[in-house]
Amino acid sequence: IYALLIAISTAVMLARVMRVDSPDPKNPTPFLSANDRSRWATIRALADDGTYVIDHILFDQRGNRVRGWHTIDLVKHRGPDGQEHYYSSKPTLLTTLLAGEYWLVERVTGSTLAEQPHYVARIMLVLTNVLPLAAALILLARLIDRHSANDFARIFAVAAACFGTFMTTFAVT
């Protein structure tokens, strides 16, 4: 029963990741919010250019917003070059770690966030969110099985872990 519950939870997360798309039909990215776009822009800037500056991702050569990448979750600071630049307002630890993952995905697949954002983002979401959560559910099920008093309590606890958490909901961001 544990395996079935975990398999269903993982399948639902995978299905949601594979369908993730901006609610704006003119928006060609799999990023759902300004928060999401801010993080992905930083990941892209770090891996592609080695900088936290996201100006060139948010704006084109003429200074127009790039559809699908622009975010309101940003701050403006003077950079090392003395010029004002935009940076994500989000904490940097996760985006820095994911920039390393993106760099590896880019090297292995040859795909970039700039050219194939859906493909790359989906690979990264599966590697970062879905697989670790599935592994955690398996480990948690083993602990529950070892320490729980009865079968109903075991199954209920594993089901709650699989379906009663926002972790599965946010697997797409």
mmCIF file of C-alpha atoms in Angstrom:
data_model
loop_
_atom_site.group_PDB
_atom_site.id
_atom_site.type_symbol
_atom_site.label_atom_id
_atom_site.label_comp_id
_atom_site.label_asym_id
_atom_site.label_seq_id
_atom_site.Cartn_x
_atom_site.Cartn_y
_atom_site.Cartn_z
ATOM 1 C CA ILE A 1 0.000 0.000 0.000
ATOM 2 C CA TYR A 2 2.891 2.353 0.789
ATOM 3 C CA ALA A 3 4.384 1.831 -2.658
ATOM 4 C CA LEU A 4 1.026 2.544 -4.289
ATOM 5 C CA LEU A 5 0.503 5.747 -2.288
ATOM 6 C CA ILE A 6 4.034 6.983 -3.012
ATOM 7 C CA ALA A 7 3.740 6.035 -6.702
ATOM 8 C CA ILE A 8 0.453 7.946 -7.045
ATOM 9 C CA SER A 9 1.864 10.994 -5.254
ATOM 10 C CA THR A 10 4.996 10.946 -7.428
ATOM 11 C CA ALA A 11 2.953 10.441 -10.611
ATOM 12 C CA VAL A 12 0.726 13.406 -9.743
ATOM 13 C CA MET A 13 3.794 15.588 -9.141
ATOM 14 C CA LEU A 14 5.377 14.427 -12.417
ATOM 15 C CA ALA A 15 2.168 15.100 -14.339
ATOM 16 C CA ARG A 16 1.926 18.603 -12.866
ATOM 17 C CA VAL A 17 5.584 19.344 -13.670
ATOM 18 C CA MET A 18 5.127 18.171 -17.262
ATOM 19 C CA ARG A 19 2.079 20.420 -17.685
ATOM 20 C CA VAL A 20 3.450 23.512 -15.948
ATOM 21 C CA ASP A 21 3.014 26.589 -18.108
ATOM 22 C CA SER A 22 2.462 30.262 -17.578
ATOM 23 C CA PRO A 23 -1.232 31.201 -17.325
ATOM 24 C CA ASP A 24 -0.578 33.910 -19.928
ATOM 25 C CA PRO A 25 -0.936 32.308 -23.404
ATOM 26 C CA LYS A 26 1.529 34.864 -24.839
ATOM 27 C CA ASN A 27 4.082 34.031 -22.146
ATOM 28 C CA PRO A 28 6.478 31.367 -23.455
ATOM 29 C CA THR A 29 7.856 30.135 -20.127
ATOM 30 C CA PRO A 30 6.995 27.526 -17.519
ATOM 31 C CA PHE A 31 7.338 30.071 -14.716
ATOM 32 C CA LEU A 32 4.167 30.746 -12.793
ATOM 33 C CA SER A 33 4.811 33.940 -10.860
ATOM 34 C CA ALA A 34 7.105 36.914 -10.424
ATOM 35 C CA ASN A 35 8.703 35.025 -7.550
ATOM 36 C CA ASP A 36 9.404 32.044 -9.807
ATOM 37 C CA ARG A 37 10.707 34.200 -12.693
ATOM 38 C CA SER A 38 13.025 36.087 -10.340
ATOM 39 C CA ARG A 39 14.649 32.868 -9.164
ATOM 40 C CA TRP A 40 14.933 31.370 -12.659
ATOM 41 C CA ALA A 41 16.429 34.592 -14.054
ATOM 42 C CA THR A 42 19.115 34.451 -11.373
ATOM 43 C CA ILE A 43 19.814 30.774 -12.096
ATOM 44 C CA ARG A 44 20.176 31.599 -15.772
ATOM 45 C CA ALA A 45 22.421 34.626 -15.146
ATOM 46 C CA LEU A 46 24.687 32.708 -12.771
ATOM 47 C CA ALA A 47 25.164 29.676 -14.992
ATOM 48 C CA ASP A 48 25.364 31.513 -18.320
ATOM 49 C CA ASP A 49 27.236 34.650 -17.262
ATOM 50 C CA GLY A 50 28.628 34.034 -13.779
ATOM 51 C CA THR A 51 26.795 36.996 -12.259
ATOM 52 C CA TYR A 52 23.766 37.731 -10.109
ATOM 53 C CA VAL A 53 22.901 40.675 -12.382
ATOM 54 C CA ILE A 54 19.658 39.936 -14.251
ATOM 55 C CA ASP A 55 19.319 43.105 -16.388
ATOM 56 C CA HIS A 56 20.112 41.371 -19.666
ATOM 57 C CA ILE A 57 17.540 38.650 -18.957
ATOM 58 C CA LEU A 58 14.711 41.009 -17.980
ATOM 59 C CA PHE A 59 15.258 43.603 -20.723
ATOM 60 C CA ASP A 60 16.167 43.396 -24.398
ATOM 61 C CA GLN A 61 18.743 45.615 -26.180
ATOM 62 C CA ARG A 62 16.215 48.477 -26.439
ATOM 63 C CA GLY A 63 15.283 48.348 -22.752
ATOM 64 C CA ASN A 64 11.912 46.657 -23.317
ATOM 65 C CA ARG A 65 10.714 43.991 -20.922
ATOM 66 C CA VAL A 66 11.364 40.445 -22.139
ATOM 67 C CA ARG A 67 8.040 38.655 -22.122
ATOM 68 C CA GLY A 68 8.076 35.617 -19.850
ATOM 69 C CA TRP A 69 11.150 36.696 -17.902
ATOM 70 C CA HIS A 70 10.302 40.058 -16.379
ATOM 71 C CA THR A 71 9.617 40.106 -12.657
ATOM 72 C CA ILE A 72 8.636 42.560 -9.964
ATOM 73 C CA ASP A 73 10.671 40.634 -7.383
ATOM 74 C CA LEU A 74 13.873 42.562 -7.937
ATOM 75 C CA VAL A 75 16.056 45.224 -6.428
ATOM 76 C CA LYS A 76 18.379 47.775 -7.978
ATOM 77 C CA HIS A 77 21.926 48.206 -6.657
ATOM 78 C CA ARG A 78 25.149 49.684 -7.844
ATOM 79 C CA GLY A 79 27.334 46.887 -9.199
ATOM 80 C CA PRO A 80 31.119 46.482 -9.144
ATOM 81 C CA ASP A 81 31.244 48.395 -12.441
ATOM 82 C CA GLY A 82 29.708 51.477 -10.795
ATOM 83 C CA GLN A 83 26.445 51.126 -12.776
ATOM 84 C CA GLU A 84 22.961 50.429 -11.411
ATOM 85 C CA HIS A 85 21.856 46.843 -12.051
ATOM 86 C CA TYR A 86 18.847 44.695 -11.221
ATOM 87 C CA TYR A 87 19.171 41.689 -8.932
ATOM 88 C CA SER A 88 16.608 39.202 -7.657
ATOM 89 C CA SER A 89 15.151 40.085 -4.270
ATOM 90 C CA LYS A 90 15.128 36.384 -3.365
ATOM 91 C CA PRO A 91 17.733 34.751 -1.105
ATOM 92 C CA THR A 92 20.719 33.474 -3.051
ATOM 93 C CA LEU A 93 21.495 30.047 -1.579
ATOM 94 C CA LEU A 94 18.920 28.005 -3.498
ATOM 95 C CA THR A 95 19.444 29.863 -6.770
ATOM 96 C CA THR A 96 23.209 29.435 -6.485
ATOM 97 C CA LEU A 97 22.853 25.692 -5.916
ATOM 98 C CA LEU A 98 20.385 25.383 -8.780
ATOM 99 C CA ALA A 99 22.678 27.353 -11.084
ATOM 100 C CA GLY A 100 25.166 24.514 -10.659
ATOM 101 C CA GLU A 101 22.463 21.992 -11.541
ATOM 102 C CA TYR A 102 21.436 24.083 -14.549
ATOM 103 C CA TRP A 103 25.057 24.267 -15.690
ATOM 104 C CA LEU A 104 25.217 20.437 -15.610
ATOM 105 C CA VAL A 105 21.864 20.039 -17.375
ATOM 106 C CA GLU A 106 23.005 22.494 -20.050
ATOM 107 C CA ARG A 107 26.279 20.597 -20.586
ATOM 108 C CA VAL A 108 24.572 17.194 -20.748
ATOM 109 C CA THR A 109 21.561 18.135 -22.912
ATOM 110 C CA GLY A 110 22.890 21.142 -24.833
ATOM 111 C CA SER A 111 19.646 22.963 -23.988
ATOM 112 C CA THR A 112 19.466 26.372 -22.333
ATOM 113 C CA LEU A 113 16.833 28.226 -20.349
ATOM 114 C CA ALA A 114 16.964 30.997 -22.941
ATOM 115 C CA GLU A 115 16.159 28.711 -25.870
ATOM 116 C CA GLN A 116 14.166 25.845 -24.337
ATOM 117 C CA PRO A 117 12.862 27.000 -20.957
ATOM 118 C CA HIS A 118 10.113 24.372 -20.712
ATOM 119 C CA TYR A 119 12.448 21.453 -21.368
ATOM 120 C CA VAL A 120 15.237 22.611 -19.047
ATOM 121 C CA ALA A 121 12.940 23.765 -16.242
ATOM 122 C CA ARG A 122 11.040 20.477 -16.287
ATOM 123 C CA ILE A 123 14.244 18.456 -16.060
ATOM 124 C CA MET A 124 15.411 20.605 -13.168
ATOM 125 C CA LEU A 125 12.063 20.456 -11.350
ATOM 126 C CA VAL A 126 12.072 16.670 -11.547
ATOM 127 C CA LEU A 127 15.673 16.473 -10.321
ATOM 128 C CA THR A 128 15.235 19.080 -7.586
ATOM 129 C CA ASN A 129 11.676 18.612 -6.357
ATOM 130 C CA VAL A 130 10.102 15.343 -7.458
ATOM 131 C CA LEU A 131 12.882 12.777 -7.019
ATOM 132 C CA PRO A 132 14.063 13.997 -3.588
ATOM 133 C CA LEU A 133 10.482 14.169 -2.322
ATOM 134 C CA ALA A 134 9.784 10.629 -3.578
ATOM 135 C CA ALA A 135 12.940 9.424 -1.819
ATOM 136 C CA ALA A 136 11.897 11.237 1.364
ATOM 137 C CA LEU A 137 8.452 9.624 1.217
ATOM 138 C CA ILE A 138 10.043 6.194 0.891
ATOM 139 C CA LEU A 139 12.285 6.829 3.887
ATOM 140 C CA LEU A 140 9.402 8.267 5.896
ATOM 141 C CA ALA A 141 7.241 5.231 5.075
ATOM 142 C CA ARG A 142 10.000 2.978 6.407
ATOM 143 C CA LEU A 143 10.160 4.990 9.639
ATOM 144 C CA ILE A 144 6.382 5.002 10.015
ATOM 145 C CA ASP A 145 6.257 1.260 9.411
ATOM 146 C CA ARG A 146 8.906 0.666 12.063
ATOM 147 C CA HIS A 147 7.453 2.920 14.777
ATOM 148 C CA SER A 148 3.687 2.968 14.291
ATOM 149 C CA ALA A 149 1.236 1.088 16.519
ATOM 150 C CA ASN A 150 -1.169 -0.411 13.962
ATOM 151 C CA ASP A 151 -1.873 -0.825 10.266
ATOM 152 C CA PHE A 152 -4.497 1.916 10.056
ATOM 153 C CA ALA A 153 -2.167 4.428 11.692
ATOM 154 C CA ARG A 154 0.657 3.439 9.335
ATOM 155 C CA ILE A 155 -1.395 3.769 6.185
ATOM 156 C CA PHE A 156 -3.015 7.003 7.358
ATOM 157 C CA ALA A 157 0.367 8.557 8.198
ATOM 158 C CA VAL A 158 1.909 7.601 4.837
ATOM 159 C CA ALA A 159 -1.179 8.848 2.980
ATOM 160 C CA ALA A 160 -1.026 12.116 4.902
ATOM 161 C CA ALA A 161 2.653 12.493 4.002
ATOM 162 C CA CYS A 162 1.921 11.785 0.330
ATOM 163 C CA PHE A 163 -1.157 13.950 -0.125
ATOM 164 C CA GLY A 164 -1.536 16.228 2.893
ATOM 165 C CA THR A 165 1.396 18.537 2.314
ATOM 166 C CA PHE A 166 2.087 21.656 0.291
ATOM 167 C CA MET A 167 5.399 20.136 -0.769
ATOM 168 C CA THR A 168 3.617 18.249 -3.550
ATOM 169 C CA THR A 169 1.705 21.391 -4.520
ATOM 170 C CA PHE A 170 4.883 23.428 -4.911
ATOM 171 C CA ALA A 171 6.746 20.759 -6.890
ATOM 172 C CA VAL A 172 6.131 22.894 -10.002
ATOM 173 C CA THR A 173 8.005 25.957 -8.742
#
